[in-house]
Short mmCIF file of C-alpha atoms in Angstrom, two decimals:
data_model
loop_
_atom_site.label_atom_id
_atom_site.label_comp_id
_atom_site.label_asym_id
_atom_site.label_seq_id
_atom_site.Cartn_x
_atom_site.Cartn_y
_atom_site.Cartn_z
CA UNK W 1 -4.73 6.25 -19.99
CA UNK W 2 -2.51 4.68 -21.79
CA UNK W 3 -2.95 4.16 -25.59
CA UNK W 4 -3.01 0.57 -25.16
CA UNK W 5 -6.37 0.68 -22.73
CA UNK W 6 -7.81 2.84 -25.29
CA UNK W 7 -6.88 0.28 -28.45
CA UNK W 8 -8.74 -2.03 -25.71
CA UNK W 9 -11.74 0.24 -25.71
CA UNK W 10 -11.86 0.14 -29.32
CA UNK W 11 -12.18 -4.24 -29.27
CA UNK W 12 -14.16 -4.13 -27.08
CA UNK W 13 -16.80 -2.16 -29.06
CA UNK W 14 -16.59 -3.03 -31.80
CA UNK W 15 -17.40 -6.87 -30.67
CA UNK W 16 -20.63 -4.57 -28.95
CA UNK W 17 -22.39 -3.94 -32.22
CA UNK W 18 -21.18 -7.10 -33.67
CA UNK W 19 -23.38 -8.36 -31.16
CA UNK W 20 -26.14 -6.51 -32.28
CA UNK W 21 -26.00 -4.37 -28.92
CA UNK W 22 -27.24 -0.84 -28.86
CA UNK W 23 -24.94 1.76 -27.81
CA UNK W 24 -25.02 4.23 -23.98
CA UNK W 25 -22.15 5.99 -24.10
CA UNK W 26 -20.51 9.72 -24.44
CA UNK W 27 -22.75 11.32 -28.25
CA UNK W 28 -23.72 7.59 -29.79
CA UNK W 29 -21.44 5.92 -29.26
CA UNK W 30 -19.90 2.97 -27.40
CA UNK W 31 -17.22 5.02 -25.43
CA UNK W 32 -18.33 6.69 -21.72
CA UNK W 33 -15.98 9.30 -21.77
CA UNK W 34 -13.88 8.61 -17.42
CA UNK W 35 -11.59 11.13 -15.81
CA UNK W 36 -8.81 9.99 -13.37
CA UNK W 37 -6.39 11.64 -11.75
CA UNK W 38 -3.01 9.52 -12.66
CA UNK W 39 -0.11 9.84 -9.67
CA UNK W 40 3.58 9.10 -9.82
CA UNK W 41 6.17 9.65 -6.96
CA UNK W 42 8.92 12.35 -8.57
CA UNK W 43 12.77 11.66 -8.12
CA UNK W 44 12.81 13.75 -4.70
CA UNK W 45 10.99 10.20 -3.83
CA UNK W 46 14.12 8.97 -0.73
CA UNK W 47 14.15 6.73 1.76
CA UNK W 48 17.50 7.19 4.16
CA UNK W 49 18.37 4.92 6.83
CA UNK W 50 21.10 6.61 8.19
CA UNK W 51 24.24 6.87 5.86
CA UNK W 52 22.26 3.75 3.17
CA UNK W 53 19.72 5.30 0.88
CA UNK W 54 17.63 2.97 -0.57
CA UNK W 55 16.52 2.45 -4.32
CA UNK W 56 13.00 3.67 -4.87
CA UNK W 57 10.85 0.98 -6.59
CA UNK W 58 13.26 -1.97 -5.10
CA UNK W 59 14.22 -1.35 -1.29
CA UNK W 60 10.97 0.26 -0.58
CA UNK W 61 7.73 1.43 -2.36
CA UNK W 62 4.83 3.61 -0.38
CA UNK W 63 1.34 1.81 -0.23
CA UNK W 64 -1.10 3.80 -0.71
CA UNK W 65 0.54 7.39 -3.20
CA UNK W 66 -3.06 9.03 -2.51
CA UNK W 67 -1.75 9.81 2.00
CA UNK W 68 -0.02 12.87 -0.11
CA UNK W 69 3.71 14.70 -0.02
CA UNK W 70 5.49 13.41 3.15
CA UNK W 71 8.93 14.53 4.29
CA UNK W 72 9.76 13.09 7.91
CA UNK W 73 12.26 12.23 10.07
CA UNK W 74 12.71 9.95 13.07
CA UNK W 75 14.61 6.89 15.60
CA UNK W 76 13.30 3.62 14.33
CA UNK W 77 12.35 1.21 16.75
CA UNK W 78 11.19 -2.25 15.48
CA UNK W 79 8.30 -3.54 17.31
CA UNK W 80 7.43 -6.87 15.25
CA UNK W 81 3.97 -7.52 14.41
CA UNK W 82 3.35 -4.56 17.01
CA UNK W 83 0.43 -6.89 18.29
CA UNK W 84 -1.08 -5.63 21.68
CA UNK W 85 -3.82 -8.16 23.50
CA UNK W 86 -4.20 -7.68 27.63
CA UNK W 87 -6.47 -10.94 26.88
CA UNK W 88 -2.81 -13.30 25.20
CA UNK W 89 -1.44 -11.22 27.46
CA UNK W 90 0.78 -10.01 24.74
CA UNK W 91 1.99 -6.36 23.24
CA UNK W 92 4.58 -5.83 21.71
CA UNK W 93 5.51 -1.30 21.91
CA UNK W 94 5.62 -2.33 25.58
CA UNK W 95 8.13 0.75 27.75
CA UNK W 96 8.39 2.90 23.96
CA UNK W 97 6.53 6.23 23.31
CA UNK W 98 5.90 5.51 19.57
CA UNK W 99 5.77 9.63 18.88
CA UNK W 100 7.72 10.45 15.93
CA UNK W 101 9.67 7.30 16.21
CA UNK W 102 10.25 5.45 12.19
CA UNK W 103 8.73 2.39 13.47
CA UNK W 104 9.20 -0.64 11.62
CA UNK W 105 6.79 -3.78 12.39
CA UNK W 106 6.94 -7.24 9.99
CA UNK W 107 3.80 -8.06 8.27
CA UNK W 108 1.57 -11.07 9.71
CA UNK W 109 -0.10 -12.41 10.67
CA UNK W 110 1.80 -14.33 13.12
CA UNK W 111 3.01 -17.90 12.65
CA UNK W 112 0.27 -19.98 13.97
CA UNK W 113 -2.56 -17.59 13.71
CA UNK W 114 -4.80 -18.91 11.33
CA UNK W 115 -4.80 -16.57 7.92
CA UNK W 116 -8.37 -16.04 7.26
CA UNK W 117 -8.23 -14.80 11.13
CA UNK W 118 -6.38 -13.12 11.33
CA UNK W 119 -8.05 -11.16 8.05
CA UNK W 120 -11.50 -11.13 9.35
CA UNK W 121 -10.63 -9.62 13.15
CA UNK W 122 -9.37 -6.93 10.42
CA UNK W 123 -6.80 -7.16 13.00
CA UNK W 124 -3.14 -5.19 10.11
CA UNK W 125 -5.52 -2.44 9.76
CA UNK W 126 -6.20 -2.14 14.53
CA UNK W 127 -2.36 -2.43 14.07
CA UNK W 128 -1.40 0.45 12.48
CA UNK W 129 -4.85 2.40 13.72
CA UNK W 130 -2.49 1.67 16.40
CA UNK W 131 0.03 2.71 15.48
CA UNK W 132 -0.91 6.13 14.08
CA UNK W 133 -2.77 7.38 16.84
CA UNK W 134 0.54 7.33 18.94
CA UNK W 135 1.96 9.22 16.78
CA UNK W 136 4.53 7.38 14.58
CA UNK W 137 6.14 9.57 12.30
CA UNK W 138 5.96 6.85 9.88
CA UNK W 139 5.03 2.91 9.73
CA UNK W 140 7.78 0.48 8.01
CA UNK W 141 6.16 -2.28 6.81
CA UNK W 142 9.03 -5.91 6.55
CA UNK W 143 7.65 -9.37 5.31
CA UNK W 144 8.64 -12.26 7.55
CA UNK W 145 8.96 -14.53 4.85
CA UNK W 146 5.91 -16.82 4.39
CA UNK W 147 3.08 -13.67 3.70
CA UNK W 148 1.05 -14.59 0.62
CA UNK W 149 2.11 -11.35 -0.67
CA UNK W 150 5.88 -9.92 0.22
CA UNK W 151 7.00 -6.99 0.16
CA UNK W 152 8.85 -7.22 -3.39
CA UNK W 153 5.63 -8.02 -4.53
CA UNK W 154 4.23 -4.77 -3.27
CA UNK W 155 6.92 -2.92 -3.85
CA UNK W 156 6.83 -3.73 -7.71
CA UNK W 157 3.03 -2.57 -7.83
CA UNK W 158 2.48 1.17 -5.92
CA UNK W 159 5.97 2.18 -7.21
CA UNK W 160 3.81 2.28 -11.01
CA UNK W 161 2.28 5.21 -11.45
CA UNK W 162 -1.43 5.04 -9.63
CA UNK W 163 -4.85 5.95 -10.84
CA UNK W 164 -7.81 7.06 -8.85
CA UNK W 165 -10.94 8.90 -8.87
CA UNK W 166 -10.29 12.87 -10.08
CA UNK W 167 -12.00 13.80 -7.15
CA UNK W 168 -11.12 10.67 -4.84
CA UNK W 169 -10.21 12.45 -1.64
CA UNK W 170 -6.78 10.79 -0.16
CA UNK W 171 -5.28 10.30 3.51
CA UNK W 172 -5.79 13.56 6.05
CA UNK W 173 -2.79 14.91 6.60
CA UNK W 174 -2.40 13.92 10.03
CA UNK W 175 -1.97 9.77 8.27
CA UNK W 176 1.76 9.60 8.22
CA UNK W 177 3.18 7.18 5.23
CA UNK W 178 3.23 3.86 5.28
CA UNK W 179 6.54 2.05 3.62
CA UNK W 180 6.80 -1.45 2.49
CA UNK W 181 10.63 -2.76 2.73
CA UNK W 182 12.37 -5.25 0.71
CA UNK W 183 14.14 -8.35 2.34
CA UNK W 184 17.15 -6.65 0.99
CA UNK W 185 16.46 -2.68 2.33
CA UNK W 186 15.19 -4.72 5.39
CA UNK W 187 19.08 -6.39 6.17
CA UNK W 188 19.99 -2.09 6.16
CA UNK W 189 17.51 -1.05 8.79
CA UNK W 190 18.88 -2.96 11.44
CA UNK W 191 22.26 -3.01 10.31
CA UNK W 192 23.80 -0.97 13.86
CA UNK W 193 20.90 -2.95 16.03
CA UNK W 194 22.95 -5.30 17.49
CA UNK W 195 21.34 -8.43 15.75
CA UNK W 196 20.72 -9.57 12.22
CA UNK W 197 16.74 -8.72 10.64
CA UNK W 198 17.09 -13.11 10.93
CA UNK W 199 17.68 -12.68 14.65
CA UNK W 200 14.47 -10.27 15.24
CA UNK W 201 11.91 -11.78 12.76
CA UNK W 202 12.59 -15.19 15.64
CA UNK W 203 12.29 -12.49 17.96
CA UNK W 204 9.54 -11.24 17.35
CA UNK W 205 7.56 -13.87 16.49
CA UNK W 206 8.03 -14.52 20.84
CA UNK W 207 5.26 -13.17 23.62
CA UNK W 208 7.91 -11.91 24.88
CA UNK W 209 9.37 -10.38 22.87
CA UNK W 210 9.89 -6.18 23.50
CA UNK W 211 10.46 -3.61 21.37
CA UNK W 212 13.93 -2.62 19.88
CA UNK W 213 16.11 0.47 18.93
CA UNK W 214 18.06 -0.14 15.62
CA UNK W 215 19.90 2.64 16.63
CA UNK W 216 19.29 4.71 13.36
CA UNK W 217 17.22 7.27 12.06
CA UNK W 218 16.14 6.74 8.60
CA UNK W 219 15.01 10.64 7.06
CA UNK W 220 12.00 9.82 4.32
CA UNK W 221 10.89 12.02 1.83
CA UNK W 222 7.01 11.22 -0.56
CA UNK W 223 6.84 13.33 -3.20
CA UNK W 224 4.32 12.94 -6.79
CA UNK W 225 2.99 14.07 -9.52
CA UNK W 226 -1.08 14.19 -10.66
CA UNK W 227 -2.39 15.26 -13.62
CA UNK W 228 -5.93 13.64 -14.94
CA UNK W 229 -5.96 11.49 -17.71
CA UNK W 230 -9.34 9.75 -19.01
CA UNK W 231 -9.73 6.52 -20.22
CA UNK W 232 -13.72 5.26 -21.74
CA UNK W 233 -16.33 2.84 -20.25
CA UNK W 234 -17.26 0.68 -23.26
CA UNK W 235 -21.15 0.73 -23.09
CA UNK W 236 -24.26 -1.11 -24.38
CA UNK W 237 -27.34 -3.01 -24.54
CA UNK W 238 -29.15 -5.27 -26.18
CA UNK W 239 -32.98 -3.99 -26.55
CA UNK W 240 -35.19 -6.53 -25.15
CA UNK W 241 -38.73 -8.12 -27.26
CA UNK W 242 -41.28 -7.31 -25.12
CA UNK W 243 -42.51 -3.73 -27.20
CA UNK W 244 -44.11 -2.71 -23.22
CA UNK W 245 -40.31 -2.55 -22.51
CA UNK W 246 -39.65 -0.14 -25.07
#
């Protein structure tokens, strides 16, 4: 969907020809047209924390963009890693009705929990699903400084234009927005809570952690525009020598 991609496809097609591959694309060429949907955030996208407006693409970004347009607001509550485990005696959301809340959580795994095991258990997905089931208005994810892919990296990627297949379906309408917030942006989330971001992250590593009321309201607007774009696969084949297979 970009001039650079078209030039790259043409270059690969020339290489295929020089290698003696037969074309298998459209109209006897090496190029096979593919339709995509390009989605970008509009200027109406915003994240207001109290009276502080965060900057899209710097302080925050949405994951994924095919979650659709959203306009939500609610009081913010911090639930650390959001872990709920009867077996381990941990309930980081205990005593709080999350319905209609903007839930702020730390990106896992918690300290001391091996990341391969965390990933094997699909812990992040299970926690997010539990928050969605609790009818959270939005789910805001912050880093703890130990993440292999910190929020800043994800914000940089997901705030760019996103491509999906033309017929790809987005999330159901009832799924709330997921927002990654940078370390600098996260400081604003805790500004009225009575504790600093650093203190909150430290408290969040305790098995006895309980949710923290951040004493601020957030208003989140996700507004996108989409258009169809085309790109090309490069397709060729190497003809074999067995006449029975020709």
